[in-house]
Tab-separated table of C-alpha atoms in Angstrom:
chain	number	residue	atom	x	y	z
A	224	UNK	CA	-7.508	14.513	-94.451
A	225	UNK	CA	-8.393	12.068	-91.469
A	226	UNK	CA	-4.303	11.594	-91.083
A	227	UNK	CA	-3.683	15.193	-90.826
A	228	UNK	CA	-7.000	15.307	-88.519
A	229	UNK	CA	-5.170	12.928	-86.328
A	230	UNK	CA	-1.585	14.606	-86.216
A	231	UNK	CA	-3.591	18.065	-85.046
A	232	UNK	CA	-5.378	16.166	-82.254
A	233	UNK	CA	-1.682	14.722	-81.300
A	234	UNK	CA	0.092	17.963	-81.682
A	235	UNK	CA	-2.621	19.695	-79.794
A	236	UNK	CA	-2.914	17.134	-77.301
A	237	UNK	CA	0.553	17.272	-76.815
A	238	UNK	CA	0.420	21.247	-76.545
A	239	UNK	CA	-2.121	21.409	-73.927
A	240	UNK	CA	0.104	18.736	-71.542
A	241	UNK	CA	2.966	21.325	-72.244
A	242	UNK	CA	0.781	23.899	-71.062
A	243	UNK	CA	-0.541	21.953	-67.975
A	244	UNK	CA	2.835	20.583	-67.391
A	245	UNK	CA	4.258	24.297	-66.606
A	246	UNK	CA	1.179	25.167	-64.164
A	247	UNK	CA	1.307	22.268	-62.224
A	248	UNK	CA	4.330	20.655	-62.611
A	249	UNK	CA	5.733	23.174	-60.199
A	250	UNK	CA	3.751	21.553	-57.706
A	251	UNK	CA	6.502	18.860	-57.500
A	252	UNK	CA	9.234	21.607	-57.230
A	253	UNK	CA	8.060	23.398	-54.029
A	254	UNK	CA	10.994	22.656	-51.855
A	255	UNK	CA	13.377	23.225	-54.399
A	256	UNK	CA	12.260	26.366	-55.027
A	257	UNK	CA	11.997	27.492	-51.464
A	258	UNK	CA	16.067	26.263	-50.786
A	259	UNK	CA	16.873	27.810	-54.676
A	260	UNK	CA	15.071	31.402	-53.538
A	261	UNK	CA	15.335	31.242	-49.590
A	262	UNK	CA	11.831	31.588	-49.458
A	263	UNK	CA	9.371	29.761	-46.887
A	264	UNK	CA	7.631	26.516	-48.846
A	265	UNK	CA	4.109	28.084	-48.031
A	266	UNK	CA	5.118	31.465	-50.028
A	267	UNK	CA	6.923	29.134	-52.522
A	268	UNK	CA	3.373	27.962	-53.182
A	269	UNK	CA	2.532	31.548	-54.411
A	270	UNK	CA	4.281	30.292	-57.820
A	271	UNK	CA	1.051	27.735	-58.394
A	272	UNK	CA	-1.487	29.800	-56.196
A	273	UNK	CA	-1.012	33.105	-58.535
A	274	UNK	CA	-0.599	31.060	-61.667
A	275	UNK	CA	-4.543	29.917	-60.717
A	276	UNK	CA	-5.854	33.321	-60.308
A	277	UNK	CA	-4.298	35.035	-63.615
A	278	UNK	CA	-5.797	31.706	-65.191
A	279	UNK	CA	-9.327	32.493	-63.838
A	280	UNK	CA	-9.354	36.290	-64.310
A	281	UNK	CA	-7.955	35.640	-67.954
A	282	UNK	CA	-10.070	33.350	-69.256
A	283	UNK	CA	-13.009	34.861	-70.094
A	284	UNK	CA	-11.222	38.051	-71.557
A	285	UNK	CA	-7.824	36.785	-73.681
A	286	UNK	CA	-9.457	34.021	-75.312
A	287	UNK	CA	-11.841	36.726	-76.366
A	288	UNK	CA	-9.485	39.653	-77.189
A	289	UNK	CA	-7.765	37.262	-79.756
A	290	UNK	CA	-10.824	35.352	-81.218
A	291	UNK	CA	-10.699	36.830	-84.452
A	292	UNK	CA	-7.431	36.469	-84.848
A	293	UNK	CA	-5.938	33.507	-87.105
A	294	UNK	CA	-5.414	30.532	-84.701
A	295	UNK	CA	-2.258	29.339	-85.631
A	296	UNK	CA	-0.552	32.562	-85.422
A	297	UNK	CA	-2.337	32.951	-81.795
A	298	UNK	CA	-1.486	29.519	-81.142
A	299	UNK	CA	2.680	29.930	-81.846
A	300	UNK	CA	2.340	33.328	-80.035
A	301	UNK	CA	1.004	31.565	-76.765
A	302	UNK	CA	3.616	28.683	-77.030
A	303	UNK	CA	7.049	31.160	-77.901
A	304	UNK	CA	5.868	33.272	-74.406
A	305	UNK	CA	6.089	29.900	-72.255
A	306	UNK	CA	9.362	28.627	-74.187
A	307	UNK	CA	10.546	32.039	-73.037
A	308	UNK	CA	8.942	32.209	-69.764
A	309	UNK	CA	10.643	28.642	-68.669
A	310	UNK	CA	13.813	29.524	-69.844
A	311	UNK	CA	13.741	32.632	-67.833
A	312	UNK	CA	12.659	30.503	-64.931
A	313	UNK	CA	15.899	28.780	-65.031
A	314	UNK	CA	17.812	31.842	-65.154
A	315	UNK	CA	16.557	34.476	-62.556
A	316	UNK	CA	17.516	34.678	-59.117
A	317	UNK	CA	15.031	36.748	-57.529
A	318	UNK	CA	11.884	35.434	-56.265
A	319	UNK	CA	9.593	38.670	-56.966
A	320	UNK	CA	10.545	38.035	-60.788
A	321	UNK	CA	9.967	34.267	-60.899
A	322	UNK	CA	6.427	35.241	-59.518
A	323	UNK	CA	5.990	37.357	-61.900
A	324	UNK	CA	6.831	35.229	-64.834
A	325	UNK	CA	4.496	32.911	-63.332
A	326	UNK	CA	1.650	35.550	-63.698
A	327	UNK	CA	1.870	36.639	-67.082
A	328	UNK	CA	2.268	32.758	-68.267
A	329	UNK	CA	-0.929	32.112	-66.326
A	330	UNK	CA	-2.472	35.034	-68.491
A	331	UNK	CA	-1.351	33.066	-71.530
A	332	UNK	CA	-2.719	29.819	-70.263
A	333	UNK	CA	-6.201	29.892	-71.398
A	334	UNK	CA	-5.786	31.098	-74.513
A	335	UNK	CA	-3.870	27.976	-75.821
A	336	UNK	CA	-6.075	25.558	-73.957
A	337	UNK	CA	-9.437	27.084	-75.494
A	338	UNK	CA	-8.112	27.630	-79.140
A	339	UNK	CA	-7.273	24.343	-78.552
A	340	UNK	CA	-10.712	22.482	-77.682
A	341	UNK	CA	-12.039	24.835	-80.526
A	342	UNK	CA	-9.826	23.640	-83.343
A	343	UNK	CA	-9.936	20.006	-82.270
A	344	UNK	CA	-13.950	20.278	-81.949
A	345	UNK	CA	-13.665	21.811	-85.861
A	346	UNK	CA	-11.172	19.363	-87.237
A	347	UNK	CA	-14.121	16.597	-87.238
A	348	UNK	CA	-17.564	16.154	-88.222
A	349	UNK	CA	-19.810	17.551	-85.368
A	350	UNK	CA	-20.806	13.998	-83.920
A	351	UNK	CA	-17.191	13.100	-83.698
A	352	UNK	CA	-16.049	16.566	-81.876
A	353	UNK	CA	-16.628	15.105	-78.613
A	354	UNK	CA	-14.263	12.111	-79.144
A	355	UNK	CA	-11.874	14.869	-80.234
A	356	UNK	CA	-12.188	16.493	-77.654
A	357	UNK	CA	-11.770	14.185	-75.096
A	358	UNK	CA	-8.880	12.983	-76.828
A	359	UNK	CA	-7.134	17.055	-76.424
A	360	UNK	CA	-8.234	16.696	-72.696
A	361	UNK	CA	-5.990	13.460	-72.232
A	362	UNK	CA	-3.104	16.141	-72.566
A	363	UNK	CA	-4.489	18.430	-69.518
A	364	UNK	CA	-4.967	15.102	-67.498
A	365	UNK	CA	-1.396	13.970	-68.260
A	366	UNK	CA	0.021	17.521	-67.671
A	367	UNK	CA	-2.005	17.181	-63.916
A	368	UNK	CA	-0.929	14.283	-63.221
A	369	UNK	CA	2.930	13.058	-64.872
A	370	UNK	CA	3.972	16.685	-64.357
A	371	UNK	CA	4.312	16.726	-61.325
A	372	UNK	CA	6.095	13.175	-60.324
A	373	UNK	CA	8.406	13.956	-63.993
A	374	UNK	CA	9.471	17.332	-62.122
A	375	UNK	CA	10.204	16.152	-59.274
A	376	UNK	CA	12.341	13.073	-60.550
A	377	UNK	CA	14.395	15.548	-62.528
A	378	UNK	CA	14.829	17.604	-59.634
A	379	UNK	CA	15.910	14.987	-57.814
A	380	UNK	CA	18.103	13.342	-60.015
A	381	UNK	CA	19.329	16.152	-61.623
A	382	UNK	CA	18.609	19.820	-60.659
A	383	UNK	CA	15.850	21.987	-59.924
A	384	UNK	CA	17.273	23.954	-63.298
A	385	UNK	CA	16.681	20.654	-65.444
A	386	UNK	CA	13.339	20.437	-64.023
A	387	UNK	CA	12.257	23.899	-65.529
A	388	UNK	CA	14.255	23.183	-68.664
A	389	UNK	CA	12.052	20.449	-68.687
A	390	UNK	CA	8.533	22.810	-69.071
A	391	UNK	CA	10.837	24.803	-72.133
A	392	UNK	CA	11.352	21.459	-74.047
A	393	UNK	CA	8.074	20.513	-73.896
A	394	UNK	CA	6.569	23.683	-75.630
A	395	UNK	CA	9.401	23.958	-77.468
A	396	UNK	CA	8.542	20.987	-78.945
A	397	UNK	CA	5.037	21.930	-79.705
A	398	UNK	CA	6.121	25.259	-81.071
A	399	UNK	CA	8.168	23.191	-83.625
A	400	UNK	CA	5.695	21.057	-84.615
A	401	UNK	CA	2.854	23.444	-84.489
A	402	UNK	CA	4.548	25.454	-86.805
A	403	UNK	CA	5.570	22.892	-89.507
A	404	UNK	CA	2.385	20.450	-89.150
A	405	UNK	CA	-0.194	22.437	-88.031
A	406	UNK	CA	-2.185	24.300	-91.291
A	407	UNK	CA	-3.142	28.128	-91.204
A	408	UNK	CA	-6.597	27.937	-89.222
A	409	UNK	CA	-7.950	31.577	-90.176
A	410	UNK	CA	-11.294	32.722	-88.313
A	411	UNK	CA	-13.899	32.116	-91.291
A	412	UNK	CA	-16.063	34.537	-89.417
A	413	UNK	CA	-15.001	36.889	-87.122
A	414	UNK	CA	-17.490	37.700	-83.847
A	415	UNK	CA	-17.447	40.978	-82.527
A	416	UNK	CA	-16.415	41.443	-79.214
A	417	UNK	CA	-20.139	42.725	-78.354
A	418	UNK	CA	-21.598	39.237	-80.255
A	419	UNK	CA	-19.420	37.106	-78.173
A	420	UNK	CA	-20.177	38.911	-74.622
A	421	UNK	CA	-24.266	38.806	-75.274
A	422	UNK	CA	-24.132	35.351	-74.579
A	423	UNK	CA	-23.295	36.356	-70.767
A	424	UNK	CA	-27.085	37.513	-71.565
A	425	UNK	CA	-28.806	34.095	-71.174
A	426	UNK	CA	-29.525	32.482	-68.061
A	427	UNK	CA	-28.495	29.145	-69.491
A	428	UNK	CA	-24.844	30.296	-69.549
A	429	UNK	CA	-25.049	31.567	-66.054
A	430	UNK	CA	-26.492	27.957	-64.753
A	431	UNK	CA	-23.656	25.931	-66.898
A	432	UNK	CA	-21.224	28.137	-65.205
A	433	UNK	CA	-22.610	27.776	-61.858
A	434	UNK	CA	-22.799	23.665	-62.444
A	435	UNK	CA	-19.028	23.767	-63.760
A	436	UNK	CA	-17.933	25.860	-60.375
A	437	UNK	CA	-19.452	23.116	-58.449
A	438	UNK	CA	-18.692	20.214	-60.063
A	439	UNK	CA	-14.922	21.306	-59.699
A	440	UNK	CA	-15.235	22.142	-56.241
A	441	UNK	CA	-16.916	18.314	-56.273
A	442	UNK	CA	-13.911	17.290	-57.369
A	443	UNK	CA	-10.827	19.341	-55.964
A	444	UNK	CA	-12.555	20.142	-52.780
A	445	UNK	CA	-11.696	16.245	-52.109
A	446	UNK	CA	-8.566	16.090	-54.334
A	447	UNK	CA	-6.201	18.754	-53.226
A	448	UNK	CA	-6.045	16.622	-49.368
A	449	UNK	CA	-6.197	13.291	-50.930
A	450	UNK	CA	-2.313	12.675	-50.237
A	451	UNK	CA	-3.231	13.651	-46.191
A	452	UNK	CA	-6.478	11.916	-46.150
A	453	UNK	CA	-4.786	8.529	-47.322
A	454	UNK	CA	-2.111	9.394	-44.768
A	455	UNK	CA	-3.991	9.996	-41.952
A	456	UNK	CA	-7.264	8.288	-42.679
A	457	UNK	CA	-6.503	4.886	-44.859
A	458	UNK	CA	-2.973	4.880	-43.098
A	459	UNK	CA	-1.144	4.268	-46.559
A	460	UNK	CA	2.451	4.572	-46.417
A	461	UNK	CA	4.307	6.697	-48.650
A	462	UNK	CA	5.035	4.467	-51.522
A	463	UNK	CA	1.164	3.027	-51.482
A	464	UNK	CA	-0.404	6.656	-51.522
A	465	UNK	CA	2.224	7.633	-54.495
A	466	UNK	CA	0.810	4.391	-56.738
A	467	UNK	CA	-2.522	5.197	-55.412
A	468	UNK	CA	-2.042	8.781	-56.920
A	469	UNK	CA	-0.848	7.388	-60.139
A	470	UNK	CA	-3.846	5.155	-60.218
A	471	UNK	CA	-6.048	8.001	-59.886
A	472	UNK	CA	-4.753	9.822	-62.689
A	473	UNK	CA	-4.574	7.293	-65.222
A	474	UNK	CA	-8.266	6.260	-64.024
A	475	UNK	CA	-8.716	10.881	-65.498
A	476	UNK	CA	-7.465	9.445	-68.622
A	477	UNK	CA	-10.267	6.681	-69.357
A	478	UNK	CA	-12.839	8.828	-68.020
A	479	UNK	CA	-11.624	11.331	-71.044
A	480	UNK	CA	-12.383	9.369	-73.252
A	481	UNK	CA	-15.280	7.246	-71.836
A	482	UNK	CA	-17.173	10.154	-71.129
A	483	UNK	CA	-16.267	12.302	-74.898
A	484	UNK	CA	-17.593	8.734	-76.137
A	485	UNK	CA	-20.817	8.856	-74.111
A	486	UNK	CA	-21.178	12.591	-74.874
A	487	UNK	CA	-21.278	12.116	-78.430
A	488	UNK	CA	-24.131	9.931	-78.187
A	489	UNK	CA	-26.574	11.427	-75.369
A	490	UNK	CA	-25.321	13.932	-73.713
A	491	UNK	CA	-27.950	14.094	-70.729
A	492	UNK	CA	-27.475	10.551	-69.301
A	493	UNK	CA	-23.650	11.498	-68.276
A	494	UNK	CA	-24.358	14.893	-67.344
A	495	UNK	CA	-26.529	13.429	-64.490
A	496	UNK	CA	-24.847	9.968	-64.022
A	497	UNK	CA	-21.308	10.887	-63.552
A	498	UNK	CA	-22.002	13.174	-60.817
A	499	UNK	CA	-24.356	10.612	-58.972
A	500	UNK	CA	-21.824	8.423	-59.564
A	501	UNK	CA	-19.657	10.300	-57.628
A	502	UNK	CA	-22.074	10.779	-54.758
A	503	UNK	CA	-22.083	6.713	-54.250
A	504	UNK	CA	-18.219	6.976	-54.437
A	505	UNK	CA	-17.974	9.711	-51.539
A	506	UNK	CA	-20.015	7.846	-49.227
A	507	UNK	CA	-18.074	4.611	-49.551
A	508	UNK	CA	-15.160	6.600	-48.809
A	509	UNK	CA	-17.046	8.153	-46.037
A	510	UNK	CA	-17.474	4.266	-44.831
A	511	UNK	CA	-14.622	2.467	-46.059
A	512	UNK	CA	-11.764	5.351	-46.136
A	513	UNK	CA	-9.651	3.888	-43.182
A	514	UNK	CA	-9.260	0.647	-45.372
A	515	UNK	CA	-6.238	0.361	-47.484
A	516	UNK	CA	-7.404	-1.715	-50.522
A	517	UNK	CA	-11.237	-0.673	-50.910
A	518	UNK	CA	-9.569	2.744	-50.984
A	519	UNK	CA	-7.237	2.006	-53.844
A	520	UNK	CA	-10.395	0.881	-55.683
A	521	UNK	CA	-12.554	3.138	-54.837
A	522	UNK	CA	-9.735	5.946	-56.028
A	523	UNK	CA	-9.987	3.906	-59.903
A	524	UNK	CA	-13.529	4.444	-59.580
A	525	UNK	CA	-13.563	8.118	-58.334
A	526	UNK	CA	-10.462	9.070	-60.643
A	527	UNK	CA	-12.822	7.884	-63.974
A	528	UNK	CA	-15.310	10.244	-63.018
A	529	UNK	CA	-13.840	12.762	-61.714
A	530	UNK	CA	-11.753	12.919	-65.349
A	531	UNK	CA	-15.150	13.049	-67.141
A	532	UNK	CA	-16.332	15.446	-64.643
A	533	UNK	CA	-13.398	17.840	-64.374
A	534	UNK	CA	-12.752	18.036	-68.801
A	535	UNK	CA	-15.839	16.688	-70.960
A	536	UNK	CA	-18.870	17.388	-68.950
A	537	UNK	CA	-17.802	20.676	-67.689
A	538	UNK	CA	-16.842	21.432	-70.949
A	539	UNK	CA	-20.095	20.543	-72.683
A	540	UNK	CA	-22.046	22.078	-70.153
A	541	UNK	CA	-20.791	25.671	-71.172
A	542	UNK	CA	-19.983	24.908	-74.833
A	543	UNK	CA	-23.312	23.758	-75.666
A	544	UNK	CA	-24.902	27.050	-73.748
A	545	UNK	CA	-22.874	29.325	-75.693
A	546	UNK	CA	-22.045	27.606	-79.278
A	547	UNK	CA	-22.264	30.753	-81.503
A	548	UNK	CA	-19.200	32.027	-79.512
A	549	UNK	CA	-16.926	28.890	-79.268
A	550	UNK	CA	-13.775	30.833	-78.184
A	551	UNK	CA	-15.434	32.539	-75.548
A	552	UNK	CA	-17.063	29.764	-74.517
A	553	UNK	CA	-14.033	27.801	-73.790
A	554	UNK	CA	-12.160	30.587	-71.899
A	555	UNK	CA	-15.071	31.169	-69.715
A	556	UNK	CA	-15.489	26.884	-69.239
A	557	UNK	CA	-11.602	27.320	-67.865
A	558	UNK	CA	-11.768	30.064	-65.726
A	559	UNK	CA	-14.967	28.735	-64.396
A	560	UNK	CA	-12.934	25.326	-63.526
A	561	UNK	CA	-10.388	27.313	-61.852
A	562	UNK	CA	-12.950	29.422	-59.554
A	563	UNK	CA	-14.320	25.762	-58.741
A	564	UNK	CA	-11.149	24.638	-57.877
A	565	UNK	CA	-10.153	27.572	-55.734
A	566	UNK	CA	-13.351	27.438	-53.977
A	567	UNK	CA	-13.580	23.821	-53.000
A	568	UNK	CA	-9.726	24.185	-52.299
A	569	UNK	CA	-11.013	26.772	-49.799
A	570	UNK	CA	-13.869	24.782	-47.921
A	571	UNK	CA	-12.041	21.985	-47.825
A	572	UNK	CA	-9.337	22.978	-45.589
A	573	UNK	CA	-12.005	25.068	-43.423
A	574	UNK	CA	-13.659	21.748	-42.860
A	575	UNK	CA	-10.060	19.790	-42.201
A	576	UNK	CA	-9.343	22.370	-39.946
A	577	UNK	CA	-12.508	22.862	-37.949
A	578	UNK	CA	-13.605	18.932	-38.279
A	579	UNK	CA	-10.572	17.281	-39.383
A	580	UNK	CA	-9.388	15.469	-42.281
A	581	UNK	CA	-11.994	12.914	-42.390
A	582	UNK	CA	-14.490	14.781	-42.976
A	583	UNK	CA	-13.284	16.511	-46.270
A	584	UNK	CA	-15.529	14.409	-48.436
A	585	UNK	CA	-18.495	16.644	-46.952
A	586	UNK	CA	-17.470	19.447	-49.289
A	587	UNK	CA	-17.284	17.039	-52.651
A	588	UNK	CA	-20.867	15.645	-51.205
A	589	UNK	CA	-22.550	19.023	-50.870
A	590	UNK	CA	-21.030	20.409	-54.110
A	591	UNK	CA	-22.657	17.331	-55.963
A	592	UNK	CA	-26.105	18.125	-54.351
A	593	UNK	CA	-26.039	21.548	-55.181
A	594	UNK	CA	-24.350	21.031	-58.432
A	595	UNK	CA	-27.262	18.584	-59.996
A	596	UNK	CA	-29.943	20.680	-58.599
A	597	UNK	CA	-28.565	23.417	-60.909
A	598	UNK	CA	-27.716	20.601	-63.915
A	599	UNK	CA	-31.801	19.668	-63.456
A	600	UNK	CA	-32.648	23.539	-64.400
A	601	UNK	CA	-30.150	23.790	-66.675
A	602	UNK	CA	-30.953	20.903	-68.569
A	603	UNK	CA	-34.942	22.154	-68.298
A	604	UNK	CA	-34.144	25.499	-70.091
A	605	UNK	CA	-32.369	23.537	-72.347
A	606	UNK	CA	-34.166	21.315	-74.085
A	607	UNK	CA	-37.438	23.769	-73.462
A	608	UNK	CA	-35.824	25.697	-75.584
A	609	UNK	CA	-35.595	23.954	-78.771
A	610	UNK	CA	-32.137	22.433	-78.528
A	611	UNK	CA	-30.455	19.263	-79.227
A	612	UNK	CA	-29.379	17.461	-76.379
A	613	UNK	CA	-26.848	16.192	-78.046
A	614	UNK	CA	-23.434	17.717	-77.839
A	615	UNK	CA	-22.529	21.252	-79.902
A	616	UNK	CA	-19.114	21.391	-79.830
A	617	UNK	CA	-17.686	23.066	-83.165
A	618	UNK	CA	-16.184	26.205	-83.571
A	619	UNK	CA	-15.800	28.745	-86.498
């Protein structure tokens, strides 16, 4: 049992990196994709931008539609419409169509991703779903981070046509697997669609949500400029900022997992720590951002966090709100991520443009204030009302 246990994680692990690897991989294609449609690089940027906002209007309502449905099955259905969708990528000629492509796979997105955290949360006793988890949330760090530079080598080396055969491979992969390894995961107890929504009832759900916004806009309210803030603050050149990128998200991958370990423990220490954590971090960049090494240090630090922020905080915050409606949950934790993201995205260039570049870390800083103000209530209402501060993470 603990061997299959382990080949789900991996498979599902695996599955959410192909997932992320489609979204954001792109990212690295941008050019290409401009010269391959003879479209401007800023509209080329449609292709990610538009694959964000299907993901946030989608999540709370797929994941919900198809929560009663057996997860496998939903699963297979998800990964066959992104085989599909890729290999149609590689195909079309018309910009229009790749955008729309683009669209319905973002639809799709959050359904894997939350059946995902579900079954992995499940697999294991409840103490051990956090490790779990974190372990599934490796994938959507790797798919953020390797998708893009593994794009845009094969685009390079190859052809902007390999590089979206690339995304196809990936899930078809999965898909494989999925369907051989993985065992029939039937809903033991199927939540009406009016059971699942009444959690949008409590307050405590609407605080998590709020936190999660703002911790992502924390995080990508800094993140999106890092690459012109080490440019034209720390004056890195071009190969420096690249390994200092790298650095960053390998640093996602131990906070994964040092935060799902932490989590399974006591959840309230990291829910406040990591995010005061990350306060100290910002104003050392604030201070020491023109410097070249401190800055590659202070990126480690900053990328740990941030990957405990970003997948297994956020995620507990709205998964422990809302446990009696795991599915929903989850799709509402990732669309609340990609608001966040979009948001700080947003302020963040106001302030670049209006103050300049340096002052970008002012958005991450007042996100963080605002964000643990609304962790303190949350965490009041909380544990005032009966609950275990440790971590609910299991699904039906």
């Amino acid at each position: 049992m603990e061997n299959q246990n382990k080949l789900l994680i991996l498979i599902l692990t695996i599955g959410v990196f192909g997932i992320l690897n489609t979204e954001m991989g792109v990212i690295g294609l941008l050019p290409s994709i401009a010269d391959h449609f003879h479209v401007s690089v800023a509209k080329a940027g449609l292709t990610v931008s538009l694959f964000a906002i299907a993901i946030a209007v989608s999540g709370p309502t797929m994941p919900l539609l198809l929560s009663g449905i057996n997860r496998k099955k939903v699963m297979l259905l998800v990964l066959g419409v992104f085989v599909l969708g890729n290999i149609v990528s590689i195909f079309i000629s018309n910009f229009t169509i790749l955008l729309v492509v683009r669209i319905i796979l973002g639809f799709f997105h959050p359904i894997y991703c939350s059946m995902a955290f579900t079954a992995a949360a499940s697999s294991v006793k409840k103490e051990e779903a956090p490790k779990a988890v974190a372990k599934v949330f490796i994938g959507v760090s790797a798919g953020m981070v390797a998708g893009v530079p593994i794009a845009s080598f094969i685009d390079s080396a190859v052809s902007y046509e390999m590089a979206m055969a690339f995304f196809a491979v990936v899930n078809g992969m999965v898909f494989i697997a999925t369907l051989i390894f993985v065992p029939s995961m039937p809903v033991k107890e199927r939540l009406s669609y009016s059971t699942q929504l009444s959690v949008l009832k409590k307050s405590i759900v609407w605080l998590s949500i709020v936190a999660v916004v703002l911790l992502n806009s924390s995080v990508f309210g800094v993140y999106s400029y890092i690459t012109d803030y080490l440019k034209t603050v720390t004056h890195m050149p071009s190969n420096v900022i690249s390994l200092t990128l790298f650095i960053f998200g390998a640093a996602n991958i131990i906070g994964n997992l040092v935060a799902g370990k932490l989590l399974s423990s006591s959840s309230l220490k990291p829910v406040i720590s990591f995010p005061l954590l990350m306060g100290a971090v910002y104003i050392i960049v604030i201070f020491a951002g023109q410097f070249t090494v401190p800055m590659a240090i202070v990126t480690f630090i900053w990328g740990i966090l941030a990957g405990g922020i970003m997948a297994n905080i956020n995620q507990y915050l709205i998964a422990s709100a809302a446990p009696e409606a795991p599915d929903f949950a989850n799709g509402v934790f990732i669309a609340s991520c990609n608001v966040g993201t979009t948001l700080g995205s947003a302020v963040g260039g106001l302030i670049i443009s209006g103050m300049g570049t340096q002052y970008v870390v002012l958005v991450g800083m007042f996100s963080l204030l605002l964000s643990l103000v609304i962790i303190l209530l949350r965490n009041s209402k909380f544990i005032s009302a009966g609950n275990d501060p440790r971590p609910v993470q299991s699904g039906s």
